[in-house]
Short mmCIF file of C-alpha atoms and ligand atoms in Angstrom, two decimals:
data_model
loop_
_atom_site.label_atom_id
_atom_site.label_comp_id
_atom_site.label_asym_id
_atom_site.label_seq_id
_atom_site.Cartn_x
_atom_site.Cartn_y
_atom_site.Cartn_z
CA MET A 1 21.61 38.94 30.14
CA PRO A 2 21.13 37.93 26.50
CA LEU A 3 24.21 36.46 24.82
CA ILE A 4 23.63 38.38 21.64
CA THR A 5 24.61 41.88 20.67
CA LEU A 6 21.75 44.20 19.92
CA GLU A 7 21.96 46.54 17.00
CA PRO A 8 19.80 49.60 16.55
CA CYS A 9 17.69 49.73 13.43
CA THR A 10 14.66 51.34 11.89
CA PHE A 11 12.12 48.70 11.05
CA ALA A 12 9.78 49.78 8.21
CA LEU A 13 6.83 47.45 7.93
CA PHE A 14 5.13 47.58 4.52
CA GLY A 15 1.62 46.17 4.91
CA ALA A 16 1.39 47.02 8.59
CA LEU A 17 -2.35 46.43 8.83
CA GLY A 18 -2.33 43.13 6.94
CA ASP A 19 -3.00 39.72 8.40
CA LEU A 20 0.66 38.72 8.73
CA ALA A 21 1.61 41.96 10.46
CA LEU A 22 -1.25 41.68 12.92
CA ARG A 23 -0.96 37.97 13.59
CA LYS A 24 2.81 37.52 13.61
CA LEU A 25 4.99 40.60 13.11
CA PHE A 26 3.64 43.01 15.71
CA PRO A 27 3.33 40.24 18.33
CA ALA A 28 6.94 39.18 17.58
CA LEU A 29 8.25 42.75 17.86
CA TYR A 30 6.30 43.25 21.08
CA GLN A 31 7.73 40.04 22.58
CA LEU A 32 11.27 41.02 21.56
CA ASP A 33 10.81 44.40 23.20
CA ARG A 34 9.40 42.84 26.34
CA ALA A 35 12.35 40.43 26.50
CA GLY A 36 14.80 43.34 26.25
CA LEU A 37 15.97 42.21 22.81
CA LEU A 38 15.39 45.44 20.92
CA HIS A 39 18.10 48.07 21.08
CA ALA A 40 16.99 51.24 22.88
CA ASP A 41 17.20 53.17 19.60
CA THR A 42 15.25 50.71 17.48
CA ARG A 43 12.18 52.26 15.93
CA ILE A 44 9.25 50.81 14.05
CA ILE A 45 7.42 52.55 11.22
CA GLY A 46 4.03 51.11 10.27
CA LEU A 47 3.25 51.67 6.58
CA ALA A 48 -0.19 51.16 5.10
CA ARG A 49 -2.42 52.92 2.64
CA ASP A 50 -5.42 52.89 5.00
CA GLU A 51 -6.93 56.11 6.26
CA GLY A 52 -6.76 56.87 9.97
CA ASP A 53 -4.37 58.59 12.33
CA GLN A 54 -1.61 57.05 14.39
CA ALA A 55 -3.78 56.78 17.52
CA GLN A 56 -6.47 54.86 15.65
CA HIS A 57 -3.98 52.49 14.10
CA LEU A 58 -2.22 51.83 17.40
CA ALA A 59 -5.54 51.14 19.09
CA PHE A 60 -6.27 48.59 16.38
CA ILE A 61 -2.81 47.02 16.77
CA GLU A 62 -3.31 46.84 20.53
CA LYS A 63 -6.63 45.07 20.11
CA ASN A 64 -4.98 42.50 17.89
CA LEU A 65 -1.97 42.07 20.16
CA ARG A 66 -4.32 41.35 23.03
CA GLY A 67 -6.06 38.79 20.84
CA TYR A 68 -2.92 36.94 19.80
CA ILE A 69 -0.79 37.11 22.94
CA PRO A 70 -1.79 35.30 26.16
CA ASP A 71 -3.05 37.63 28.91
CA SER A 72 -0.16 36.70 31.17
CA GLN A 73 2.32 38.14 28.65
CA ILE A 74 0.68 41.44 27.90
CA ASP A 75 0.22 44.45 30.15
CA SER A 76 -0.28 48.17 29.73
CA THR A 77 3.20 49.13 30.88
CA SER A 78 4.94 46.90 28.30
CA LEU A 79 2.48 47.99 25.64
CA ASP A 80 2.97 51.70 26.33
CA SER A 81 6.70 51.27 26.24
CA PHE A 82 6.49 49.27 22.99
CA PHE A 83 4.29 51.90 21.34
CA THR A 84 6.80 54.66 22.08
CA ARG A 85 8.88 53.00 19.35
CA VAL A 86 6.11 52.96 16.77
CA SER A 87 5.21 55.71 14.31
CA TRP A 88 2.91 55.55 11.34
CA LEU A 89 2.92 56.71 7.74
CA LYS A 90 0.12 56.44 5.21
CA MET A 91 1.51 55.62 1.82
CA ASP A 92 0.83 53.98 -1.50
CA PHE A 93 3.76 51.60 -1.95
CA LEU A 94 3.90 52.05 -5.72
CA ASP A 95 3.69 55.83 -5.67
CA ALA A 96 7.21 57.31 -5.74
CA SER A 97 5.93 60.65 -4.46
CA ASP A 98 5.08 59.03 -1.10
CA TYR A 99 8.69 58.03 -0.44
CA PRO A 100 10.40 61.33 0.50
CA ALA A 101 8.22 61.37 3.63
CA LEU A 102 9.45 57.89 4.50
CA ALA A 103 13.04 58.98 3.90
CA ASP A 104 12.55 61.93 6.28
CA LEU A 105 11.03 59.75 8.94
CA ALA A 106 13.55 56.90 8.62
CA GLY A 107 16.72 59.02 8.31
CA THR A 108 19.96 57.34 7.36
CA ASN A 109 21.85 57.17 10.63
CA GLN A 110 20.94 53.56 11.36
CA THR A 111 20.22 50.38 9.39
CA LEU A 112 16.82 50.31 7.74
CA VAL A 113 15.04 46.95 7.74
CA ALA A 114 12.33 47.10 5.06
CA TYR A 115 9.91 44.23 5.64
CA PHE A 116 7.59 43.51 2.71
CA ALA A 117 4.42 41.94 4.10
CA THR A 118 2.76 42.62 0.76
CA PRO A 119 2.11 40.65 -2.42
CA ALA A 120 5.36 39.80 -4.20
CA SER A 121 4.16 41.67 -7.29
CA VAL A 122 5.02 44.99 -5.60
CA TYR A 123 8.48 44.03 -4.20
CA GLY A 124 10.32 45.35 -7.25
CA GLY A 125 8.36 48.63 -7.23
CA ILE A 126 9.03 49.22 -3.53
CA CYS A 127 12.76 48.56 -4.04
CA GLU A 128 12.91 51.03 -6.90
CA ASN A 129 11.12 53.69 -4.86
CA LEU A 130 13.35 53.13 -1.84
CA ALA A 131 16.44 53.51 -4.03
CA ALA A 132 15.10 56.70 -5.61
CA VAL A 133 15.12 58.44 -2.21
CA GLY A 134 18.50 57.05 -1.16
CA LEU A 135 17.07 54.37 1.14
CA ASP A 136 19.08 51.61 -0.51
CA GLU A 137 22.52 52.19 0.98
CA ASN A 138 22.14 50.90 4.47
CA THR A 139 19.01 48.80 4.00
CA ARG A 140 18.13 45.13 4.39
CA VAL A 141 15.00 43.95 2.61
CA VAL A 142 12.87 41.12 3.92
CA LEU A 143 10.73 39.20 1.43
CA GLU A 144 7.78 37.14 2.56
CA LYS A 145 6.70 34.01 0.77
CA PRO A 146 5.25 33.23 -1.69
CA ILE A 147 7.97 34.60 -3.96
CA GLY A 148 6.33 33.80 -7.28
CA HIS A 149 4.20 30.82 -8.16
CA ASP A 150 6.75 29.02 -10.36
CA LEU A 151 10.38 29.29 -11.37
CA GLY A 152 9.79 32.00 -13.99
CA SER A 153 7.73 34.31 -11.77
CA SER A 154 10.05 33.78 -8.81
CA ARG A 155 13.04 34.76 -10.98
CA ARG A 156 11.25 37.89 -12.12
CA VAL A 157 10.61 38.96 -8.50
CA ASN A 158 14.15 38.14 -7.40
CA ASP A 159 15.65 39.94 -10.40
CA ALA A 160 13.52 43.02 -9.78
CA VAL A 161 14.79 43.17 -6.19
CA ALA A 162 18.38 42.41 -7.23
CA LYS A 163 18.50 45.54 -9.41
CA PHE A 164 18.59 47.58 -6.21
CA PHE A 165 19.77 45.26 -3.42
CA PRO A 166 22.66 42.77 -3.47
CA GLU A 167 21.96 39.23 -2.29
CA ASN A 168 23.75 39.80 1.03
CA ARG A 169 21.08 42.35 1.97
CA VAL A 170 18.07 40.28 0.87
CA TYR A 171 16.37 38.15 3.54
CA ARG A 172 13.83 35.64 2.20
CA ILE A 173 11.59 34.31 4.93
CA ASP A 174 10.69 30.69 5.43
CA HIS A 175 9.30 30.86 8.93
CA TYR A 176 10.00 27.15 9.54
CA LEU A 177 13.69 28.03 9.70
CA GLY A 178 12.98 30.18 12.75
CA LYS A 179 11.36 27.38 14.74
CA GLU A 180 13.38 26.33 17.76
CA THR A 181 13.45 22.62 16.89
CA VAL A 182 14.37 23.27 13.28
CA GLN A 183 17.40 25.17 14.52
CA ASN A 184 18.10 22.27 16.78
CA LEU A 185 18.43 19.99 13.77
CA ILE A 186 21.74 21.67 13.06
CA ALA A 187 22.90 21.23 16.65
CA LEU A 188 21.68 17.64 16.77
CA ARG A 189 23.40 16.66 13.56
CA PHE A 190 26.65 18.55 13.82
CA ALA A 191 27.31 18.76 17.55
CA ASN A 192 26.87 15.00 18.13
CA SER A 193 29.32 12.71 16.39
CA LEU A 194 27.06 9.85 17.46
CA PHE A 195 24.52 10.68 14.77
CA GLU A 196 26.78 11.81 11.97
CA THR A 197 28.47 8.41 11.70
CA GLN A 198 25.02 6.80 11.24
CA TRP A 199 23.58 9.43 8.93
CA ASN A 200 23.66 7.67 5.59
CA HIS A 201 22.28 4.81 3.53
CA HIS A 202 24.29 2.22 5.43
CA HIS A 203 22.26 2.83 8.57
CA ILE A 204 19.07 4.67 7.64
CA SER A 205 16.29 2.90 5.77
CA HIS A 206 13.95 5.83 5.16
CA VAL A 207 12.87 9.24 6.43
CA GLU A 208 9.36 10.64 6.98
CA ILE A 209 8.51 14.32 7.15
CA THR A 210 4.95 15.16 8.19
CA VAL A 211 3.48 18.64 8.50
CA ALA A 212 -0.18 18.20 9.35
CA GLU A 213 -2.59 21.03 10.02
CA LYS A 214 -5.96 20.85 11.68
CA VAL A 215 -7.19 24.11 10.21
CA GLY A 216 -8.85 24.45 6.84
CA ILE A 217 -8.58 27.50 4.62
CA GLU A 218 -9.65 30.03 7.27
CA GLY A 219 -10.83 32.77 4.94
CA ARG A 220 -7.70 32.56 2.76
CA TRP A 221 -9.43 31.06 -0.26
CA GLY A 222 -8.29 33.78 -2.66
CA TYR A 223 -4.61 33.14 -2.01
CA PHE A 224 -4.74 29.44 -1.33
CA ASP A 225 -6.75 28.40 -4.34
CA GLN A 226 -4.14 29.93 -6.64
CA ALA A 227 -1.36 28.18 -4.74
CA GLY A 228 -2.39 24.77 -3.40
CA GLN A 229 -0.55 22.69 -0.85
CA LEU A 230 2.43 21.89 -3.06
CA ARG A 231 3.32 25.54 -3.59
CA ASP A 232 2.17 26.65 -0.13
CA MET A 233 4.00 24.04 1.96
CA ILE A 234 6.18 21.56 0.02
CA GLN A 235 8.07 24.07 -2.14
CA ASN A 236 9.30 25.84 0.97
CA HIS A 237 8.77 24.41 4.46
CA LEU A 238 8.99 20.68 3.73
CA LEU A 239 11.86 20.96 1.26
CA GLN A 240 13.76 23.11 3.76
CA LEU A 241 13.31 20.44 6.42
CA LEU A 242 14.44 17.81 3.95
CA CYS A 243 17.56 19.86 3.19
CA LEU A 244 18.48 20.23 6.86
CA ILE A 245 18.16 16.48 7.37
CA ALA A 246 19.95 15.51 4.18
CA MET A 247 22.71 18.09 3.77
CA ASP A 248 26.39 17.35 4.27
CA PRO A 249 28.15 18.98 7.23
CA PRO A 250 28.95 22.61 6.36
CA SER A 251 32.50 23.76 6.93
CA ASP A 252 31.30 26.44 9.35
CA LEU A 253 28.11 28.07 10.55
CA SER A 254 28.17 30.96 8.12
CA ALA A 255 25.05 31.59 6.08
CA ASP A 256 26.65 30.71 2.78
CA SER A 257 28.31 27.52 4.01
CA ILE A 258 24.94 26.22 5.21
CA ARG A 259 23.08 27.39 2.14
CA ASP A 260 25.68 25.91 -0.23
CA GLU A 261 25.04 22.50 1.32
CA LYS A 262 21.27 22.89 1.15
CA VAL A 263 21.36 23.82 -2.52
CA LYS A 264 23.37 20.69 -3.28
CA VAL A 265 20.57 18.58 -1.81
CA LEU A 266 17.88 20.37 -3.82
CA LYS A 267 19.88 19.89 -6.98
CA ALA A 268 20.31 16.19 -6.22
CA LEU A 269 16.56 15.51 -5.89
CA ALA A 270 15.64 12.90 -8.46
CA PRO A 271 13.26 14.32 -11.07
CA ILE A 272 9.78 12.78 -11.02
CA GLY A 273 8.70 12.33 -14.61
CA VAL A 274 5.12 12.36 -15.75
CA GLU A 275 5.13 8.57 -16.02
CA GLN A 276 6.14 8.25 -12.32
CA ILE A 277 3.82 10.83 -10.80
CA GLY A 278 0.95 8.41 -10.26
CA GLN A 279 3.24 6.12 -8.24
CA LEU A 280 5.25 8.72 -6.32
CA VAL A 281 2.94 11.64 -5.66
CA VAL A 282 -0.57 11.82 -4.20
CA ARG A 283 -2.69 14.94 -4.18
CA GLY A 284 -5.89 15.24 -2.20
CA GLN A 285 -8.67 17.70 -1.45
CA TYR A 286 -10.81 17.59 1.69
CA ILE A 287 -14.52 17.06 1.57
CA ALA A 288 -16.94 17.71 4.44
CA GLY A 289 -16.12 15.87 7.62
CA SER A 290 -15.55 16.76 11.25
CA SER A 291 -12.94 18.50 13.32
CA GLU A 292 -12.90 18.35 17.12
CA GLY A 293 -16.28 16.70 17.08
CA ARG A 294 -18.09 19.32 15.01
CA PRO A 295 -19.04 19.15 11.36
CA VAL A 296 -16.87 21.19 9.01
CA PRO A 297 -17.40 21.98 5.32
CA GLY A 298 -15.39 20.56 2.47
CA TYR A 299 -12.87 22.71 0.58
CA LEU A 300 -15.35 23.45 -2.19
CA GLU A 301 -17.94 24.63 0.34
CA GLU A 302 -15.65 27.06 2.18
CA GLU A 303 -16.49 30.76 2.23
CA ASN A 304 -15.94 32.45 -1.18
CA SER A 305 -15.08 29.14 -2.81
CA ASN A 306 -15.24 28.20 -6.43
CA THR A 307 -17.03 24.89 -6.61
CA GLN A 308 -15.06 23.75 -9.66
CA SER A 309 -11.61 24.11 -8.13
CA ASP A 310 -9.24 21.18 -8.31
CA THR A 311 -6.59 22.77 -6.11
CA GLU A 312 -4.97 20.28 -3.74
CA THR A 313 -5.13 20.68 0.04
CA TYR A 314 -2.99 17.60 0.65
CA VAL A 315 0.19 16.20 -0.86
CA ALA A 316 2.15 13.06 -0.05
CA LEU A 317 5.17 12.10 -2.08
CA ARG A 318 8.29 10.02 -2.18
CA ALA A 319 11.49 11.94 -2.94
CA ASP A 320 14.84 10.33 -3.69
CA ILE A 321 18.17 12.05 -3.42
CA ARG A 322 20.75 11.08 -5.99
CA ASN A 323 24.00 11.19 -4.09
CA TRP A 324 26.39 8.85 -2.31
CA ARG A 325 25.00 9.45 1.19
CA TRP A 326 21.33 8.86 0.41
CA SER A 327 21.31 6.39 -2.42
CA GLY A 328 18.32 4.06 -1.92
CA VAL A 329 16.88 5.98 1.07
CA PRO A 330 13.43 7.35 0.27
CA PHE A 331 12.18 10.54 1.91
CA TYR A 332 8.40 10.39 2.34
CA LEU A 333 6.82 13.82 2.68
CA ARG A 334 3.21 14.57 3.50
CA THR A 335 1.29 17.68 4.41
CA GLY A 336 -2.35 18.63 4.42
CA LYS A 337 -5.06 20.89 5.75
CA ARG A 338 -7.99 19.66 7.85
CA LEU A 339 -6.13 16.63 9.18
CA PRO A 340 -6.96 15.29 12.65
CA SER A 341 -4.27 17.26 14.51
CA LYS A 342 -1.58 19.87 14.17
CA LEU A 343 1.62 17.91 14.06
CA SER A 344 5.00 18.53 12.47
CA GLN A 345 7.55 15.80 12.87
CA ILE A 346 10.47 14.12 11.21
CA VAL A 347 11.05 10.42 11.74
CA ILE A 348 14.39 8.88 10.84
CA HIS A 349 14.01 5.12 10.56
CA PHE A 350 17.24 3.23 11.08
CA LYS A 351 17.82 -0.14 9.48
CA GLU A 352 17.08 -3.36 11.30
CA PRO A 353 20.04 -5.22 12.84
CA PRO A 354 21.69 -7.45 10.24
CA HIS A 355 21.34 -10.65 12.27
CA TYR A 356 18.52 -11.71 14.62
CA ILE A 357 19.12 -13.49 17.89
CA PHE A 358 15.71 -12.72 19.41
CA ALA A 359 12.35 -14.37 18.82
CA PRO A 360 11.39 -14.06 15.13
CA GLU A 361 7.97 -12.59 15.94
CA GLN A 362 9.72 -9.59 17.52
CA ARG A 363 11.59 -8.79 14.37
CA ALA A 364 9.10 -6.17 13.26
CA LEU A 365 9.88 -4.13 16.38
CA MET A 366 13.57 -4.09 15.90
CA SER A 367 14.56 -0.86 14.28
CA ASN A 368 15.55 2.34 16.00
CA ARG A 369 13.80 5.57 15.20
CA LEU A 370 14.77 9.12 15.85
CA ILE A 371 11.70 11.31 16.13
CA ILE A 372 12.13 15.05 15.90
CA ARG A 373 8.95 16.88 16.88
CA LEU A 374 8.66 20.47 15.72
CA GLN A 375 5.16 21.03 17.05
CA PRO A 376 3.40 20.53 19.37
CA ASP A 377 5.65 19.51 22.34
CA GLU A 378 8.96 20.35 20.71
CA GLY A 379 11.45 17.65 21.43
CA ILE A 380 13.55 14.76 20.27
CA SER A 381 12.99 11.14 21.08
CA LEU A 382 15.14 8.15 20.22
CA GLN A 383 13.29 4.85 20.21
CA VAL A 384 15.62 2.14 21.47
CA MET A 385 15.03 -1.55 22.09
CA THR A 386 15.16 -2.76 25.68
CA LYS A 387 14.17 -5.93 27.47
CA ASP A 388 10.73 -5.86 29.05
CA GLN A 389 10.94 -6.00 32.84
CA GLY A 390 9.73 -8.94 34.91
CA LEU A 391 10.60 -12.54 35.59
CA ASP A 392 7.75 -13.75 33.42
CA LYS A 393 8.83 -11.76 30.38
CA GLY A 394 11.86 -13.81 29.34
CA MET A 395 13.81 -11.96 26.65
CA GLN A 396 10.78 -10.10 25.40
CA LEU A 397 11.74 -6.85 23.70
CA ARG A 398 10.10 -3.52 23.96
CA ALA A 399 10.69 -0.23 22.15
CA GLY A 400 11.16 2.57 24.66
CA PRO A 401 11.92 6.26 24.16
CA LEU A 402 14.96 8.22 25.27
CA ASN A 403 13.15 11.50 25.49
CA LEU A 404 14.23 15.10 25.32
CA ASN A 405 11.22 17.31 25.72
CA PHE A 406 12.43 20.89 25.34
CA SER A 407 9.94 22.64 27.57
CA ASP A 408 10.45 20.12 30.43
CA THR A 409 14.20 19.97 30.04
CA TYR A 410 14.95 23.65 29.66
CA ARG A 411 12.05 24.86 31.76
CA SER A 412 11.75 27.83 29.48
CA SER A 413 8.69 29.88 30.25
CA ARG A 414 7.61 29.82 26.63
CA VAL A 415 8.89 28.73 23.23
CA PRO A 416 9.44 31.90 21.18
CA ASP A 417 7.53 32.17 17.94
CA ALA A 418 9.59 31.59 14.79
CA TYR A 419 9.08 35.21 13.72
CA GLU A 420 10.74 36.53 16.88
CA ARG A 421 13.95 34.72 16.01
CA LEU A 422 13.79 35.68 12.35
CA LEU A 423 13.24 39.37 13.06
CA LEU A 424 16.05 39.35 15.57
CA GLU A 425 18.40 37.76 13.03
CA VAL A 426 17.51 40.31 10.33
CA MET A 427 18.23 43.11 12.79
CA ARG A 428 21.59 41.46 13.56
CA GLY A 429 22.38 41.04 9.86
CA ASN A 430 22.65 37.25 10.07
CA GLN A 431 21.40 35.47 6.94
CA ASN A 432 21.72 31.90 8.28
CA LEU A 433 17.99 31.39 8.64
CA PHE A 434 17.01 32.92 5.32
CA VAL A 435 16.70 31.34 1.94
CA ARG A 436 19.11 32.26 -0.84
CA LYS A 437 17.93 32.96 -4.39
CA ASP A 438 19.41 29.78 -5.84
CA GLU A 439 17.72 27.67 -3.13
CA ILE A 440 14.29 29.07 -3.93
CA GLU A 441 14.89 28.55 -7.62
CA ALA A 442 16.10 24.96 -7.24
CA ALA A 443 13.01 24.20 -5.12
CA TRP A 444 10.73 25.73 -7.75
CA LEU A 445 12.39 23.79 -10.53
CA TRP A 446 11.65 20.52 -8.75
CA CYS A 447 8.06 21.47 -7.85
CA ASP A 448 7.28 22.87 -11.30
CA GLN A 449 7.82 19.44 -12.86
CA LEU A 450 5.13 18.01 -10.54
CA ILE A 451 2.65 20.77 -11.30
CA ASP A 452 3.38 20.38 -14.97
CA GLY A 453 2.98 16.60 -14.73
CA TRP A 454 -0.41 16.95 -13.01
CA LYS A 455 -1.52 19.32 -15.75
CA ARG A 456 -0.42 17.01 -18.52
CA LEU A 457 -2.15 14.06 -16.90
CA GLY A 458 -5.29 16.08 -16.15
CA ASP A 459 -4.88 14.74 -12.61
CA SER A 460 -7.63 15.61 -10.11
CA PRO A 461 -7.08 15.52 -6.37
CA ARG A 462 -8.36 12.48 -4.44
CA PRO A 463 -11.06 13.32 -1.89
CA TYR A 464 -10.51 12.77 1.82
CA ALA A 465 -12.91 13.56 4.63
CA ALA A 466 -11.95 16.52 6.83
CA GLY A 467 -10.60 15.16 10.10
CA THR A 468 -8.91 12.11 8.53
CA TRP A 469 -5.26 11.52 7.60
CA GLY A 470 -5.66 12.07 3.86
CA PRO A 471 -6.64 9.96 0.86
CA MET A 472 -6.22 6.19 0.93
CA SER A 473 -3.70 6.43 -1.88
CA ALA A 474 -1.32 8.20 0.54
CA MET A 475 -1.23 4.99 2.58
CA ALA A 476 -0.62 3.00 -0.60
CA LEU A 477 2.29 5.30 -1.50
CA ILE A 478 4.28 4.02 1.47
CA THR A 479 2.83 0.52 1.97
CA ARG A 480 3.82 -0.25 -1.61
CA ASP A 481 7.42 -0.02 -0.37
CA GLY A 482 6.64 -2.35 2.56
CA ARG A 483 6.47 0.49 5.10
CA SER A 484 3.84 2.51 6.94
CA TRP A 485 3.53 6.06 8.21
CA TYR A 486 4.90 6.26 11.73
CA GLY A 487 2.60 6.01 14.75
CA ASP A 488 -1.13 5.70 14.73
CA ILE A 489 -1.53 8.20 11.99
C1 BG6 B 501 2.32 29.12 5.96
C2 BG6 B 501 1.29 28.63 4.98
O1 BG6 B 501 3.54 29.37 5.31
O2 BG6 B 501 2.54 28.11 6.96
C3 BG6 B 501 0.00 28.31 5.70
O3 BG6 B 501 1.05 29.64 4.00
C4 BG6 B 501 0.25 27.33 6.83
O4 BG6 B 501 -0.96 27.78 4.79
C5 BG6 B 501 1.38 27.83 7.72
O5 BG6 B 501 -0.96 27.23 7.56
C6 BG6 B 501 1.76 26.77 8.75
O6 BG6 B 501 2.69 27.30 9.66
P1 BG6 B 501 2.79 26.74 11.13
O7 BG6 B 501 3.94 27.48 11.74
O8 BG6 B 501 1.49 27.02 11.81
O9 BG6 B 501 3.04 25.26 11.02
#
């Protein structure tokens, strides 16, 4: 039996035929239903402006579910039972006259979860229309990223929503916070006194955060070219990971205690002035290359591209946190599209022992590393030094892993998708895994200075071939400090 209490709710999905709904939200709701994690009275209302009746829309949803969910996890019985929860309403989200029908369908006897899988420009309008028909009393609103494209626009969106919904009913999604291993960062750090005593500049030399993607733009040119990798990935996912690694222990597990600590980290990030950008930040753009042995086009040759674009598809940077715990410990972040593999990992490099008693040539080996893998193969591995086995080896050292591979250890049949956890938490009214307004704004403030700096410098992205680990200058960024990116990458 699940350890969590299920609460009934009405889940209204704005943008129910969009890419996110088809790829992530419907599959997540289906999996929750199949796992018995939706309350018997929970209902789903699909909202879209497209023509077509309920049967046509459900057939389309089914086709997509079958495409995104492995065959072994989908069957007609579970699908039929899931679809008994779903109803459909055609509406124009900015037309107030379409909302009384939604109010009739939703009723007010249970919590309404209004999920905005739409452009952020319509969030304020939807909130106003919901309030006009009394659907603001018992409602939680879920906002998808990107919320704005800089501090000013993000404030405008947040303020428009705040006119109708207080912060404790606003759930801002960063889907990385729903990933199993990201959640485990909190357990790892605060349920093991072993690590907390080492978690500071006395013992840690530097931290790497890598989020590498194999895919290119995949038909998302229109959105991506306006955003770029800094706004699309660093401003949210990578800075959230940095916060979870760097934050002080919260006094409890409540949403605000955790978020208070994260905001402190964001506010302590050292500004990167225009004169430092060239040294501390690298932006790249992929050119034609290969992926999995087949040729792939460069960013400027992708479908619907604009051949003049200087949007970055890769960013590597060094961030410093100005506080007692992290003084002098650089955080190296890198993320890019069309890299050789899909890999998200955090590597904590501990300092070398202060005094060497082993052979000097082995000195380079001698620092412990804690590797936290978010994907693929979720797990945690601690690299420790041991003596190599064998009579002929003398006191030769070897770095070996103490491994915790989640799927082997917990034998779970599958790792749930981040959206399953996030949807479940919204339905339970738990804001732990959602980003507060001041967090988003602090992250924008820091990223805006970089975007502004690039503009002032007229900086163009450095080319890198698709299927490689990014521009050469990203290597220089870290080797300049006498270090290298972890592993063979
Ligand atoms: C999204 C970005 O937020 O995260 C995408 O908009 C990116 O560009 C995606 O591909 C990566 O998520 P994941 O879970 O596949 O690492």
